[in-house]
Amino acid sequence: MKRSFSLIFCIVSLLTYAQDSQDLFAEMESIGAIEQRLLPDRMLFTQRALWGKKGLMRSFNRFELTLEKREKELKLRRKFLVAHQILGYATLAGMIAQGVMGSQLYKGKYELYRKHKNLGNIVSATYFTTAGLSLFAPPPLVSEKKGLSSTRAHKWLATVHFSAMIATNLLAEERKDWHRAAAYTAFASYATAMIVLTF
């Protein structure tokens, strides 16, 4: 009886140990796979073109796809996004000033036209530079989780204000009423995109 009990105990222990070691090996393999995955599954098309496995930047030794160099890329990404944020606030301030001037123009203060136009050029330059810093930054380490998030809402709104900014610039001389509508759309979606990400 004691022998049977001891034998059963040994068999159960061995099976449990074997199962635990299989779980451990499976876990170690998945950790290894995560460590080896240096790029996220999903990237912006601009990031894929520049920073993907066969992206343009990979042809330079400095940006070879290794763990050590990928860590440097993430630091570079951080710098891009900090600059994106700072220029974003400067652009928003410029948009507000331009909107105030624009409303004065519609009230007949035509002496502000040159200032409004010059400020518009500055706002366009800072806006598209800000957009470029986001579009061309190295990708994050992992893909964003599915579902609604502040980052995803920020990106959706970016599509709206990017289109509206292009329309604002194209319609500046042609259709003043459409230009104004595009400018208000650009400002509203841009400000909302910043609020969504901040709060």
Tab-separated table of N, CA, C and O in Angstrom, residues 54-146:
chain	number	residue	atom	x	y	z
A	54	LYS	N	12.546	47.392	-43.826
A	54	LYS	CA	13.265	47.728	-45.058
A	54	LYS	C	13.128	49.212	-45.374
A	54	LYS	O	13.225	49.615	-46.533
A	55	GLY	N	12.902	50.013	-44.337
A	55	GLY	CA	12.723	51.450	-44.513
A	55	GLY	C	14.004	52.152	-44.951
A	55	GLY	O	15.105	51.602	-44.852
A	56	LEU	N	13.832	53.362	-45.423
A	56	LEU	CA	14.941	54.166	-45.935
A	56	LEU	C	16.048	54.357	-44.904
A	56	LEU	O	17.236	54.273	-45.228
A	57	MET	N	15.682	54.584	-43.652
A	57	MET	CA	16.686	54.832	-42.611
A	57	MET	C	17.517	53.587	-42.286
A	57	MET	O	18.627	53.703	-41.778
A	58	ARG	N	16.973	52.414	-42.575
A	58	ARG	CA	17.694	51.162	-42.271
A	58	ARG	C	18.916	50.971	-43.158
A	58	ARG	O	19.763	50.135	-42.890
A	59	SER	N	19.011	51.740	-44.247
A	59	SER	CA	20.180	51.610	-45.120
A	59	SER	C	21.411	52.308	-44.522
A	59	SER	O	22.521	52.120	-44.994
A	60	PHE	N	21.199	53.106	-43.464
A	60	PHE	CA	22.311	53.760	-42.769
A	60	PHE	C	22.728	52.910	-41.572
A	60	PHE	O	21.880	52.441	-40.814
A	61	ASN	N	24.015	52.734	-41.387
A	61	ASN	CA	24.538	51.915	-40.297
A	61	ASN	C	24.057	52.413	-38.932
A	61	ASN	O	23.804	51.628	-38.030
A	62	ARG	N	23.908	53.721	-38.805
A	62	ARG	CA	23.487	54.313	-37.530
A	62	ARG	C	22.088	53.842	-37.112
A	62	ARG	O	21.765	53.817	-35.933
A	63	PHE	N	21.243	53.501	-38.093
A	63	PHE	CA	19.870	53.099	-37.797
A	63	PHE	C	19.590	51.637	-38.137
A	63	PHE	O	18.468	51.268	-38.456
A	64	GLU	N	20.627	50.822	-38.062
A	64	GLU	CA	20.464	49.384	-38.261
A	64	GLU	C	19.502	48.853	-37.199
A	64	GLU	O	19.462	49.352	-36.078
A	65	LEU	N	18.712	47.859	-37.561
A	65	LEU	CA	17.670	47.365	-36.659
A	65	LEU	C	18.246	46.385	-35.636
A	65	LEU	O	18.255	45.174	-35.831
A	66	THR	N	18.754	46.957	-34.531
A	66	THR	CA	19.252	46.157	-33.413
A	66	THR	C	18.627	46.713	-32.134
A	66	THR	O	18.131	47.844	-32.125
A	67	LEU	N	18.675	45.933	-31.076
A	67	LEU	CA	18.085	46.356	-29.805
A	67	LEU	C	18.746	47.643	-29.299
A	67	LEU	O	18.059	48.593	-28.908
A	68	GLU	N	20.060	47.705	-29.353
A	68	GLU	CA	20.784	48.876	-28.853
A	68	GLU	C	20.439	50.131	-29.662
A	68	GLU	O	20.159	51.196	-29.099
A	69	LYS	N	20.412	49.996	-30.983
A	69	LYS	CA	20.121	51.151	-31.834
A	69	LYS	C	18.646	51.524	-31.785
A	69	LYS	O	18.285	52.691	-31.936
A	70	ARG	N	17.810	50.527	-31.525
A	70	ARG	CA	16.372	50.804	-31.387
A	70	ARG	C	16.113	51.626	-30.120
A	70	ARG	O	15.235	52.489	-30.108
A	71	GLU	N	16.887	51.370	-29.063
A	71	GLU	CA	16.765	52.163	-27.834
A	71	GLU	C	17.109	53.627	-28.119
A	71	GLU	O	16.448	54.537	-27.623
A	72	LYS	N	18.122	53.859	-28.941
A	72	LYS	CA	18.499	55.230	-29.323
A	72	LYS	C	17.398	55.873	-30.158
A	72	LYS	O	17.126	57.063	-30.028
A	73	GLU	N	16.771	55.074	-31.012
A	73	GLU	CA	15.656	55.569	-31.821
A	73	GLU	C	14.500	56.029	-30.938
A	73	GLU	O	13.851	57.033	-31.227
A	74	LEU	N	14.238	55.287	-29.871
A	74	LEU	CA	13.137	55.658	-28.971
A	74	LEU	C	13.443	56.970	-28.256
A	74	LEU	O	12.542	57.763	-27.989
A	75	LYS	N	14.715	57.220	-27.959
A	75	LYS	CA	15.104	58.511	-27.376
A	75	LYS	C	14.914	59.627	-28.396
A	75	LYS	O	14.456	60.724	-28.063
A	76	LEU	N	15.260	59.333	-29.651
A	76	LEU	CA	15.054	60.296	-30.728
A	76	LEU	C	13.562	60.568	-30.916
A	76	LEU	O	13.153	61.717	-31.104
A	77	ARG	N	12.756	59.511	-30.824
A	77	ARG	CA	11.297	59.655	-30.926
A	77	ARG	C	10.785	60.607	-29.849
A	77	ARG	O	9.965	61.474	-30.112
A	78	ARG	N	11.295	60.444	-28.651
A	78	ARG	CA	10.880	61.309	-27.537
A	78	ARG	C	11.187	62.776	-27.845
A	78	ARG	O	10.357	63.649	-27.613
A	79	LYS	N	12.366	63.045	-28.396
A	79	LYS	CA	12.749	64.416	-28.750
A	79	LYS	C	11.813	64.980	-29.823
A	79	LYS	O	11.398	66.140	-29.759
A	80	PHE	N	11.499	64.151	-30.826
A	80	PHE	CA	10.578	64.569	-31.883
A	80	PHE	C	9.219	64.950	-31.284
A	80	PHE	O	8.639	65.966	-31.649
A	81	LEU	N	8.710	64.116	-30.378
A	81	LEU	CA	7.379	64.343	-29.832
A	81	LEU	C	7.332	65.518	-28.859
A	81	LEU	O	6.316	66.210	-28.774
A	82	VAL	N	8.418	65.770	-28.141
A	82	VAL	CA	8.478	66.956	-27.277
A	82	VAL	C	8.462	68.215	-28.151
A	82	VAL	O	7.726	69.167	-27.879
A	83	ALA	N	9.260	68.217	-29.225
A	83	ALA	CA	9.265	69.348	-30.161
A	83	ALA	C	7.888	69.505	-30.813
A	83	ALA	O	7.406	70.635	-31.004
A	84	HIS	N	7.245	68.384	-31.139
A	84	HIS	CA	5.889	68.381	-31.713
A	84	HIS	C	4.918	69.080	-30.762
A	84	HIS	O	4.095	69.904	-31.182
A	85	GLN	N	5.038	68.793	-29.479
A	85	GLN	CA	4.153	69.381	-28.479
A	85	GLN	C	4.400	70.879	-28.318
A	85	GLN	O	3.455	71.679	-28.301
A	86	ILE	N	5.657	71.281	-28.223
A	86	ILE	CA	5.991	72.698	-28.046
A	86	ILE	C	5.546	73.517	-29.258
A	86	ILE	O	4.889	74.553	-29.122
A	87	LEU	N	5.886	73.033	-30.458
A	87	LEU	CA	5.470	73.733	-31.671
A	87	LEU	C	3.943	73.726	-31.823
A	87	LEU	O	3.368	74.658	-32.381
A	88	GLY	N	3.310	72.671	-31.309
A	88	GLY	CA	1.847	72.589	-31.354
A	88	GLY	C	1.201	73.728	-30.585
A	88	GLY	O	0.248	74.351	-31.063
A	89	TYR	N	1.720	74.020	-29.394
A	89	TYR	CA	1.182	75.133	-28.593
A	89	TYR	C	1.455	76.476	-29.276
A	89	TYR	O	0.603	77.368	-29.272
A	90	ALA	N	2.642	76.633	-29.855
A	90	ALA	CA	2.966	77.876	-30.571
A	90	ALA	C	2.028	78.059	-31.767
A	90	ALA	O	1.544	79.171	-32.034
A	91	THR	N	1.745	76.976	-32.472
A	91	THR	CA	0.838	77.031	-33.614
A	91	THR	C	-0.569	77.409	-33.180
A	91	THR	O	-1.238	78.212	-33.831
A	92	LEU	N	-1.024	76.837	-32.066
A	92	LEU	CA	-2.357	77.166	-31.551
A	92	LEU	C	-2.458	78.649	-31.209
A	92	LEU	O	-3.450	79.305	-31.548
A	93	ALA	N	-1.425	79.203	-30.579
A	93	ALA	CA	-1.417	80.637	-30.260
A	93	ALA	C	-1.477	81.468	-31.535
A	93	ALA	O	-2.218	82.461	-31.615
A	94	GLY	N	-0.718	81.052	-32.544
A	94	GLY	CA	-0.741	81.749	-33.836
A	94	GLY	C	-2.105	81.669	-34.496
A	94	GLY	O	-2.577	82.648	-35.101
A	95	MET	N	-2.762	80.517	-34.389
A	95	MET	CA	-4.102	80.357	-34.968
A	95	MET	C	-5.107	81.306	-34.303
A	95	MET	O	-5.955	81.892	-34.977
A	96	ILE	N	-4.997	81.444	-32.992
A	96	ILE	CA	-5.902	82.337	-32.260
A	96	ILE	C	-5.687	83.779	-32.725
A	96	ILE	O	-6.654	84.495	-33.043
A	97	ALA	N	-4.423	84.207	-32.793
A	97	ALA	CA	-4.110	85.569	-33.241
A	97	ALA	C	-4.591	85.787	-34.669
A	97	ALA	O	-5.164	86.840	-34.995
A	98	GLN	N	-4.393	84.798	-35.511
A	98	GLN	CA	-4.819	84.925	-36.902
A	98	GLN	C	-6.339	84.979	-37.008
A	98	GLN	O	-6.887	85.719	-37.827
A	99	GLY	N	-7.029	84.205	-36.167
A	99	GLY	CA	-8.493	84.233	-36.161
A	99	GLY	C	-9.037	85.588	-35.740
A	99	GLY	O	-10.012	86.086	-36.320
A	100	VAL	N	-8.397	86.203	-34.749
A	100	VAL	CA	-8.815	87.537	-34.288
A	100	VAL	C	-8.629	88.549	-35.427
A	100	VAL	O	-9.521	89.344	-35.726
A	101	MET	N	-7.462	88.493	-36.076
A	101	MET	CA	-7.206	89.402	-37.196
A	101	MET	C	-8.165	89.157	-38.354
A	101	MET	O	-8.656	90.096	-38.982
A	102	GLY	N	-8.415	87.891	-38.623
A	102	GLY	CA	-9.324	87.535	-39.715
A	102	GLY	C	-10.726	88.079	-39.485
A	102	GLY	O	-11.366	88.591	-40.407
A	103	SER	N	-11.203	87.986	-38.240
A	103	SER	CA	-12.542	88.507	-37.945
A	103	SER	C	-12.581	90.029	-38.101
A	103	SER	O	-13.591	90.596	-38.516
A	104	GLN	N	-11.455	90.701	-37.792
A	104	GLN	CA	-11.373	92.155	-37.981
A	104	GLN	C	-11.393	92.515	-39.474
A	104	GLN	O	-11.977	93.523	-39.866
A	105	LEU	N	-10.762	91.671	-40.279
A	105	LEU	CA	-10.781	91.884	-41.732
A	105	LEU	C	-12.208	91.826	-42.274
A	105	LEU	O	-12.595	92.623	-43.130
A	106	TYR	N	-12.997	90.867	-41.768
A	106	TYR	CA	-14.384	90.734	-42.221
A	106	TYR	C	-15.231	91.931	-41.788
A	106	TYR	O	-16.287	92.189	-42.348
A	107	LYS	N	-14.742	92.670	-40.785
A	107	LYS	CA	-15.461	93.870	-40.323
A	107	LYS	C	-14.990	95.130	-41.052
A	107	LYS	O	-15.403	96.238	-40.727
A	108	GLY	N	-14.080	94.945	-42.010
A	108	GLY	CA	-13.669	96.083	-42.838
A	108	GLY	C	-12.316	96.679	-42.496
A	108	GLY	O	-11.912	97.684	-43.105
A	109	LYS	N	-11.572	96.119	-41.570
A	109	LYS	CA	-10.250	96.660	-41.209
A	109	LYS	C	-9.189	96.052	-42.139
A	109	LYS	O	-8.401	95.207	-41.760
A	110	TYR	N	-9.187	96.540	-43.390
A	110	TYR	CA	-8.334	95.963	-44.420
A	110	TYR	C	-6.851	96.245	-44.232
A	110	TYR	O	-6.015	95.616	-44.870
A	111	GLU	N	-6.519	97.191	-43.351
A	111	GLU	CA	-5.112	97.481	-43.082
A	111	GLU	C	-4.417	96.293	-42.393
A	111	GLU	O	-3.192	96.210	-42.367
A	112	LEU	N	-5.207	95.355	-41.869
A	112	LEU	CA	-4.642	94.162	-41.209
A	112	LEU	C	-4.345	93.020	-42.195
A	112	LEU	O	-3.800	91.994	-41.799
A	113	TYR	N	-4.716	93.217	-43.462
A	113	TYR	CA	-4.580	92.128	-44.445
A	113	TYR	C	-3.156	91.590	-44.525
A	113	TYR	O	-2.931	90.380	-44.474
A	114	ARG	N	-2.162	92.483	-44.648
A	114	ARG	CA	-0.770	92.054	-44.798
A	114	ARG	C	-0.303	91.296	-43.556
A	114	ARG	O	0.338	90.258	-43.667
A	115	LYS	N	-0.632	91.802	-42.358
A	115	LYS	CA	-0.260	91.120	-41.113
A	115	LYS	C	-0.929	89.742	-41.025
A	115	LYS	O	-0.299	88.761	-40.623
A	116	HIS	N	-2.209	89.700	-41.408
A	116	HIS	CA	-2.955	88.430	-41.374
A	116	HIS	C	-2.311	87.406	-42.317
A	116	HIS	O	-2.145	86.243	-41.958
A	117	LYS	N	-1.948	87.880	-43.499
A	117	LYS	CA	-1.331	86.982	-44.482
A	117	LYS	C	0.044	86.497	-44.007
A	117	LYS	O	0.356	85.313	-44.112
A	118	ASN	N	0.866	87.398	-43.474
A	118	ASN	CA	2.197	87.018	-42.987
A	118	ASN	C	2.095	86.048	-41.813
A	118	ASN	O	2.838	85.056	-41.741
A	119	LEU	N	1.173	86.342	-40.896
A	119	LEU	CA	0.973	85.439	-39.759
A	119	LEU	C	0.459	84.084	-40.251
A	119	LEU	O	0.853	83.038	-39.724
A	120	GLY	N	-0.383	84.105	-41.283
A	120	GLY	CA	-0.875	82.858	-41.872
A	120	GLY	C	0.263	82.000	-42.410
A	120	GLY	O	0.265	80.776	-42.252
A	121	ASN	N	1.245	82.641	-43.033
A	121	ASN	CA	2.409	81.909	-43.550
A	121	ASN	C	3.220	81.290	-42.410
A	121	ASN	O	3.688	80.156	-42.514
A	122	ILE	N	3.367	82.052	-41.323
A	122	ILE	CA	4.106	81.538	-40.156
A	122	ILE	C	3.357	80.371	-39.522
A	122	ILE	O	3.950	79.331	-39.208
A	123	VAL	N	2.033	80.530	-39.358
A	123	VAL	CA	1.211	79.457	-38.766
A	123	VAL	C	1.262	78.202	-39.643
A	123	VAL	O	1.389	77.087	-39.129
A	124	SER	N	1.187	78.395	-40.953
A	124	SER	CA	1.271	77.235	-41.860
A	124	SER	C	2.613	76.529	-41.723
A	124	SER	O	2.672	75.291	-41.673
A	125	ALA	N	3.694	77.309	-41.631
A	125	ALA	CA	5.034	76.714	-41.491
A	125	ALA	C	5.150	75.936	-40.182
A	125	ALA	O	5.640	74.798	-40.174
A	126	THR	N	4.699	76.535	-39.073
A	126	THR	CA	4.806	75.829	-37.789
A	126	THR	C	3.865	74.633	-37.751
A	126	THR	O	4.218	73.587	-37.212
A	127	TYR	N	2.680	74.781	-38.365
A	127	TYR	CA	1.717	73.672	-38.369
A	127	TYR	C	2.290	72.457	-39.106
A	127	TYR	O	2.284	71.342	-38.582
A	128	PHE	N	2.762	72.669	-40.323
A	128	PHE	CA	3.244	71.531	-41.113
A	128	PHE	C	4.567	70.974	-40.569
A	128	PHE	O	4.835	69.776	-40.716
A	129	THR	N	5.363	71.802	-39.917
A	129	THR	CA	6.561	71.290	-39.228
A	129	THR	C	6.144	70.406	-38.055
A	129	THR	O	6.708	69.331	-37.841
A	130	THR	N	5.144	70.874	-37.305
A	130	THR	CA	4.610	70.094	-36.175
A	130	THR	C	4.086	68.750	-36.652
A	130	THR	O	4.353	67.711	-36.044
A	131	ALA	N	3.339	68.774	-37.751
A	131	ALA	CA	2.803	67.527	-38.322
A	131	ALA	C	3.942	66.603	-38.752
A	131	ALA	O	3.910	65.392	-38.484
A	132	GLY	N	4.963	67.163	-39.387
A	132	GLY	CA	6.097	66.367	-39.843
A	132	GLY	C	6.835	65.690	-38.703
A	132	GLY	O	7.280	64.544	-38.825
A	133	LEU	N	6.959	66.400	-37.574
A	133	LEU	CA	7.639	65.806	-36.412
A	133	LEU	C	6.912	64.557	-35.922
A	133	LEU	O	7.536	63.608	-35.454
A	134	SER	N	5.613	64.547	-36.038
A	134	SER	CA	4.836	63.368	-35.630
A	134	SER	C	4.876	62.275	-36.699
A	134	SER	O	5.072	61.102	-36.394
A	135	LEU	N	4.688	62.679	-37.947
A	135	LEU	CA	4.616	61.699	-39.043
A	135	LEU	C	5.944	60.979	-39.298
A	135	LEU	O	5.957	59.820	-39.691
A	136	PHE	N	7.059	61.678	-39.077
A	136	PHE	CA	8.363	61.106	-39.418
A	136	PHE	C	9.181	60.663	-38.204
A	136	PHE	O	10.320	60.244	-38.346
A	137	ALA	N	8.586	60.729	-37.016
A	137	ALA	CA	9.275	60.242	-35.812
A	137	ALA	C	9.422	58.725	-35.880
A	137	ALA	O	8.578	58.041	-36.463
A	138	PRO	N	10.477	58.177	-35.291
A	138	PRO	CA	10.586	56.712	-35.216
A	138	PRO	C	9.350	56.125	-34.519
A	138	PRO	O	8.772	56.778	-33.643
A	139	PRO	N	8.927	54.937	-34.906
A	139	PRO	CA	7.721	54.348	-34.308
A	139	PRO	C	7.942	53.922	-32.858
A	139	PRO	O	9.084	53.740	-32.431
A	140	PRO	N	6.846	53.767	-32.097
A	140	PRO	CA	6.986	53.272	-30.722
A	140	PRO	C	7.414	51.813	-30.729
A	140	PRO	O	7.485	51.182	-31.785
A	141	LEU	N	7.670	51.269	-29.559
A	141	LEU	CA	8.114	49.875	-29.459
A	141	LEU	C	6.976	48.901	-29.716
A	141	LEU	O	7.155	47.871	-30.347
A	142	VAL	N	5.787	49.243	-29.218
A	142	VAL	CA	4.626	48.362	-29.401
A	142	VAL	C	3.486	49.133	-30.037
A	142	VAL	O	3.415	50.354	-29.935
A	143	SER	N	2.585	48.410	-30.692
A	143	SER	CA	1.421	49.028	-31.308
A	143	SER	C	0.451	49.497	-30.242
A	143	SER	O	0.375	48.927	-29.153
A	144	GLU	N	-0.305	50.514	-30.598
A	144	GLU	CA	-1.328	51.020	-29.695
A	144	GLU	C	-2.434	49.979	-29.562
A	144	GLU	O	-2.774	49.301	-30.530
A	145	LYS	N	-2.986	49.835	-28.363
A	145	LYS	CA	-4.061	48.875	-28.144
A	145	LYS	C	-5.297	49.281	-28.917
A	145	LYS	O	-5.544	50.464	-29.141
A	146	LYS	N	-6.089	48.283	-29.326
A	146	LYS	CA	-7.316	48.556	-30.060
A	146	LYS	C	-8.335	49.211	-29.147
A	146	LYS	O	-8.298	49.042	-27.943
